[in-house]
Amino acid sequence: MYKVIKRLNNNVALVENKAGGHFLAFGKGLVYDKKEGQLISEERVEKSFFLAQGDFSQIADSLSNISPEIFSLSREISDIAKKKLKTDFDGNLLLMLADHINFAIERTKRGIELANPMKYEIKRLYKEEMAIGIEALRLVEEQLACSLPEDEASMIAMHLVNSQVKGHSMDESVMITKMTSEVLNIINFHFQIILDESSFEVTRFLIHLRDFILRYLHDEKPISVVDKNLFDYVINNYEETYQCVKKIERYFYGKQQMLITQNEAAYLVLHIQRLIQK
C-alpha cells in the first residue's frame, strides 16, 4: 500500500511506502477518489519512480504536467550518466532532468529557442557530461519524436555537473564554471601556452580548484596546513608560477572578494607548475 502525500492530478501523485520511501506514481484515475493521507493499493499504480527525500512543493505544479515517458527517459539518462561518470548524484536529478526536458520540448514546439551563454565553458570543462547531454538529445528524438536544439545538451550537462556535488545550488555551479574557465585563461595567457584540457593533470587541477572555491562559498576552513618553510621554498623556486598565482588571486578577489591564503597559494603553485611542466 502507498500513502498519498500530494495529489498532482487525478492520474499522478507523490506517494510514500511503508518504509518511508517517496515515489512519483502514475495510473489512470489513480487518486480520483483519494485525499492526501489516504492509502492506495499497489495494483492501481501503473508506473512509479523513486525520489529522494525532500520538499517537493516547489516543483509539484510542473510535475503534474510531465508524462511517464519523459520520466522514463530521464531515468535512462541518469542511469547512463551514473555508469559513464562513475559517480553518485543528488537524489533529485531525476526531477530536474524531467522538468528540464519537458520544458525544453514545450519551448521547441512553440518555436522558442534559448541560447546557453555558458555553452563554451561547459564544453571546455565538462567534456564527459557534455557527451551525455548530446546522447540525451538523441534519446529525446528517438523516443519522444522531438529534435531539441544543441544548446539543450549543454544545459543537461550542467544539471549533471550540479548534481554531482551535494549541498550547493545551480547558481554556485555556474559561478564555479565561469571562474575555473577564467583561471585556465589566466594560466594560458601568463605562460603563453595552450594547456591540454583533456589531460589527467588539468582534470585534477580543476577538481582542486572547484573544492577550493566551494570551501570559500561555504565558509569552510582549509583542510591542510603548509609549513612556512615549504611555502618559502615554493615561491622562491617557482617565482614565475607564483606570479601567475598572484594574478589568479587578484581575479578571485575582484570577482568574489576571495582571499588566497599562503596554504592555498602554495598548493596552486605546485599544481600549476605540474601543468606547465607537462
Coordinates of C-alpha atoms in Angstrom, one line a residue:
M1 CA 0.0 0.0 0.0
Y2 CA 1.0 3.6 -0.6
K3 CA 0.0 6.7 1.3
V4 CA -0.9 9.7 -0.8
I5 CA 1.5 12.6 0.1
K6 CA 0.4 15.1 -2.5
R7 CA -2.1 14.8 -5.4
L8 CA -0.8 16.4 -8.6
N9 CA -3.8 15.5 -10.7
N10 CA -6.2 12.6 -10.9
N11 CA -3.6 10.3 -12.5
V12 CA -0.4 11.4 -10.8
A13 CA 0.6 11.6 -7.1
L14 CA 3.5 11.8 -4.7
V15 CA 3.2 8.7 -2.5
E16 CA 5.1 7.0 0.4
N17 CA 5.5 3.3 1.0
K18 CA 5.7 1.6 4.4
A19 CA 9.5 2.0 4.6
G20 CA 9.1 5.8 4.2
G21 CA 10.4 5.9 0.6
H22 CA 8.9 8.6 -1.7
F23 CA 7.7 7.8 -5.2
L24 CA 6.1 9.6 -8.1
A25 CA 3.2 7.3 -9.0
F26 CA 1.2 7.2 -12.3
G27 CA -2.1 5.4 -13.0
K28 CA -5.4 6.1 -14.8
G29 CA -7.7 7.6 -12.1
L30 CA -5.0 6.8 -9.5
V31 CA -6.1 9.3 -6.9
Y32 CA -9.5 10.4 -8.4
D33 CA -11.3 9.4 -5.2
K34 CA -8.4 9.8 -2.8
K35 CA -7.3 12.6 -0.5
E36 CA -3.9 13.3 0.9
G37 CA -3.1 10.9 3.7
Q38 CA -5.3 8.1 2.4
L39 CA -4.0 4.8 1.1
I40 CA -4.0 3.4 -2.4
S41 CA -3.2 -0.2 -3.4
E42 CA 0.0 -1.1 -5.4
E43 CA -2.3 -2.6 -8.1
R44 CA -3.6 0.8 -9.1
V45 CA 0.0 2.1 -9.8
E46 CA 0.9 1.5 -13.4
K47 CA 4.4 3.1 -13.2
S48 CA 6.4 4.6 -10.3
F49 CA 9.8 6.4 -9.9
F50 CA 11.7 6.5 -6.6
L51 CA 12.5 10.0 -5.4
A52 CA 15.0 11.4 -2.8
Q53 CA 13.7 12.7 0.5
G54 CA 12.9 16.4 0.2
D55 CA 10.4 19.2 -0.2
F56 CA 8.5 18.7 -3.5
S57 CA 6.1 21.6 -3.1
Q58 CA 8.2 24.0 -5.3
I59 CA 8.1 21.7 -8.3
A60 CA 4.7 20.0 -7.7
D61 CA 2.9 22.1 -10.3
S62 CA 5.4 21.3 -13.0
L63 CA 5.5 17.6 -12.2
S64 CA 1.8 17.3 -12.8
N65 CA 2.3 18.1 -16.5
I66 CA 5.2 15.7 -17.1
S67 CA 4.3 12.4 -18.8
P68 CA 5.5 9.0 -17.6
E69 CA 7.5 8.7 -20.9
I70 CA 9.6 11.7 -20.0
F71 CA 10.3 10.4 -16.5
S72 CA 11.3 7.0 -18.0
L73 CA 13.7 8.8 -20.4
S74 CA 15.1 10.9 -17.6
R75 CA 15.7 7.8 -15.5
E76 CA 17.5 6.3 -18.5
I77 CA 19.7 9.4 -18.9
S78 CA 20.6 9.5 -15.2
D79 CA 21.5 5.8 -15.3
I80 CA 23.8 6.4 -18.3
A81 CA 25.4 9.3 -16.5
K82 CA 25.9 7.3 -13.3
K83 CA 27.6 4.5 -15.3
K84 CA 29.8 6.7 -17.5
L85 CA 30.8 9.2 -14.9
K86 CA 31.2 6.5 -12.1
T87 CA 29.7 8.8 -9.5
D88 CA 26.6 9.3 -7.3
F89 CA 24.2 12.1 -7.9
D90 CA 22.0 14.3 -5.9
G91 CA 18.7 12.4 -5.3
N92 CA 16.6 15.0 -7.2
L93 CA 18.5 14.7 -10.5
L94 CA 15.6 12.7 -12.0
L95 CA 13.1 15.5 -11.2
M96 CA 15.5 18.2 -12.5
L97 CA 16.1 16.3 -15.8
A98 CA 12.4 15.5 -16.3
D99 CA 11.4 19.1 -15.6
H100 CA 14.0 20.5 -17.9
I101 CA 13.3 18.1 -20.8
N102 CA 9.6 18.6 -20.5
F103 CA 10.0 22.4 -20.6
A104 CA 12.6 22.2 -23.5
I105 CA 10.1 20.1 -25.6
E106 CA 7.4 22.7 -24.9
R107 CA 9.7 25.6 -25.9
T108 CA 10.8 23.8 -29.1
K109 CA 7.2 23.0 -30.2
R110 CA 6.4 26.8 -29.8
G111 CA 9.5 27.7 -31.8
I112 CA 11.2 29.3 -28.8
E113 CA 15.0 28.6 -28.7
L114 CA 17.0 29.7 -25.6
A115 CA 20.8 30.2 -26.1
N116 CA 23.0 29.0 -23.2
P117 CA 25.6 31.7 -22.5
M118 CA 27.7 29.1 -20.6
K119 CA 27.9 26.6 -23.5
Y120 CA 31.5 27.3 -24.3
E121 CA 32.7 26.9 -20.7
I122 CA 30.6 23.7 -20.3
K123 CA 32.0 22.2 -23.5
R124 CA 35.5 23.2 -22.3
L125 CA 35.4 21.9 -18.8
Y126 CA 32.9 19.1 -18.7
K127 CA 33.5 17.0 -21.8
E128 CA 32.1 13.8 -20.4
E129 CA 28.9 15.5 -19.1
M130 CA 28.6 17.3 -22.5
A131 CA 28.8 14.0 -24.3
I132 CA 26.0 12.6 -22.2
G133 CA 23.9 15.7 -22.9
I134 CA 24.3 15.1 -26.6
E135 CA 23.3 11.5 -26.1
A136 CA 20.3 12.7 -24.2
L137 CA 19.2 14.8 -27.2
R138 CA 19.5 11.7 -29.4
L139 CA 17.3 9.7 -27.0
V140 CA 14.7 12.5 -26.9
E141 CA 14.4 12.5 -30.7
E142 CA 14.4 8.7 -30.8
Q143 CA 11.8 8.1 -28.0
L144 CA 9.7 11.3 -28.0
A145 CA 10.0 12.4 -31.7
C146 CA 11.3 15.9 -30.8
S147 CA 14.5 17.4 -32.1
L148 CA 15.9 19.7 -29.4
P149 CA 18.5 22.5 -30.2
E150 CA 22.2 21.7 -29.4
D151 CA 22.3 24.3 -26.6
E152 CA 19.9 22.0 -24.6
A153 CA 22.7 19.4 -24.4
S154 CA 24.9 21.8 -22.5
M155 CA 22.1 22.7 -20.2
I156 CA 21.5 19.0 -19.4
A157 CA 25.3 18.6 -18.9
M158 CA 25.1 21.4 -16.3
H159 CA 22.4 19.6 -14.4
L160 CA 24.7 16.6 -14.3
V161 CA 27.6 18.8 -13.0
N162 CA 25.5 20.4 -10.4
S163 CA 24.0 17.1 -9.1
Q164 CA 27.5 15.6 -8.5
V165 CA 28.2 17.9 -5.6
K166 CA 25.6 17.9 -2.8
G167 CA 24.7 21.0 -0.9
H168 CA 25.1 23.8 -3.4
S169 CA 22.9 25.5 -6.0
M170 CA 22.9 25.7 -9.7
D171 CA 23.9 29.4 -9.4
E172 CA 27.0 28.3 -7.5
S173 CA 27.8 25.7 -10.2
V174 CA 27.5 28.3 -12.9
M175 CA 29.8 30.7 -11.0
I176 CA 32.4 28.0 -10.4
T177 CA 32.3 27.0 -14.0
K178 CA 33.0 30.6 -15.1
M179 CA 35.7 31.1 -12.5
T180 CA 37.6 27.9 -13.3
S181 CA 37.4 28.6 -17.0
E182 CA 38.9 32.1 -16.4
V183 CA 41.7 30.6 -14.3
L184 CA 42.7 28.4 -17.3
N185 CA 42.7 31.5 -19.4
I186 CA 45.0 33.3 -17.0
I187 CA 47.4 30.4 -17.0
N188 CA 47.4 30.1 -20.8
F189 CA 48.0 33.8 -21.2
H190 CA 50.6 34.2 -18.4
F191 CA 52.8 31.4 -19.8
Q192 CA 51.8 31.8 -23.5
I193 CA 50.8 28.2 -23.8
I194 CA 47.7 26.2 -24.6
L195 CA 47.0 23.6 -21.9
D196 CA 45.8 20.2 -22.9
E197 CA 42.4 20.5 -21.2
S198 CA 41.6 16.8 -21.7
S199 CA 44.7 15.7 -19.7
F200 CA 44.5 14.0 -16.3
E201 CA 46.7 16.8 -14.8
V202 CA 44.2 19.5 -15.9
T203 CA 41.3 17.5 -14.6
R204 CA 42.9 17.0 -11.3
F205 CA 43.8 20.7 -11.1
L206 CA 40.2 21.7 -11.8
I207 CA 38.9 19.4 -9.1
H208 CA 41.3 21.1 -6.6
L209 CA 40.2 24.5 -7.8
R210 CA 36.5 23.6 -7.5
D211 CA 37.0 22.3 -4.0
F212 CA 38.8 25.5 -3.0
I213 CA 36.0 27.7 -4.3
L214 CA 33.4 25.6 -2.6
R215 CA 35.2 25.8 0.7
Y216 CA 35.2 29.6 0.4
L217 CA 31.5 29.7 -0.5
H218 CA 30.5 27.6 2.4
D219 CA 32.9 29.3 4.8
E220 CA 34.9 26.1 5.5
K221 CA 38.5 26.2 6.7
P222 CA 41.3 24.7 4.6
I223 CA 41.8 21.1 5.4
S224 CA 45.6 21.2 5.1
V225 CA 48.4 23.2 6.6
V226 CA 51.5 24.1 4.7
D227 CA 54.7 24.6 6.7
K228 CA 56.1 28.2 6.2
N229 CA 59.5 26.8 5.1
L230 CA 57.7 24.8 2.3
F231 CA 55.8 27.9 1.3
D232 CA 59.1 29.9 1.1
Y233 CA 60.7 27.1 -0.9
V234 CA 57.8 27.0 -3.4
I235 CA 57.7 30.7 -4.1
N236 CA 61.5 31.0 -4.3
N237 CA 61.9 28.1 -6.6
Y238 CA 58.9 28.7 -8.8
E239 CA 58.8 32.5 -8.9
E240 CA 57.2 32.8 -12.4
T241 CA 54.5 30.4 -11.4
Y242 CA 53.9 32.3 -8.1
Q243 CA 53.4 35.5 -10.2
C244 CA 50.7 33.6 -12.1
V245 CA 49.1 32.6 -8.8
K246 CA 49.1 36.3 -7.8
K247 CA 47.1 37.1 -11.0
I248 CA 44.6 34.4 -10.0
E249 CA 44.4 35.8 -6.5
R250 CA 43.6 39.3 -7.9
Y251 CA 40.9 37.8 -10.2
F252 CA 39.3 35.9 -7.3
Y253 CA 39.3 39.0 -5.1
G254 CA 37.8 41.2 -7.9
K255 CA 35.2 38.5 -8.6
Q256 CA 34.1 37.4 -5.1
Q257 CA 36.5 39.1 -2.7
M258 CA 38.1 35.7 -2.2
L259 CA 41.5 35.8 -0.5
I260 CA 44.0 33.0 -1.2
T261 CA 45.9 32.0 2.0
Q262 CA 49.6 31.0 1.9
N263 CA 48.3 27.4 2.3
E264 CA 46.2 27.7 -1.0
A265 CA 48.8 29.7 -2.8
A266 CA 51.5 27.1 -2.2
Y267 CA 49.2 24.3 -3.5
L268 CA 48.2 26.4 -6.5
V269 CA 51.8 26.9 -7.4
L270 CA 52.6 23.2 -7.2
H271 CA 49.5 22.3 -9.2
I272 CA 50.2 24.9 -11.9
Q273 CA 53.9 24.0 -12.0
R274 CA 52.9 20.4 -12.7
L275 CA 50.6 21.5 -15.5
I276 CA 53.2 23.7 -17.3
Q277 CA 55.9 21.0 -17.0
K278 CA 53.6 18.6 -18.8

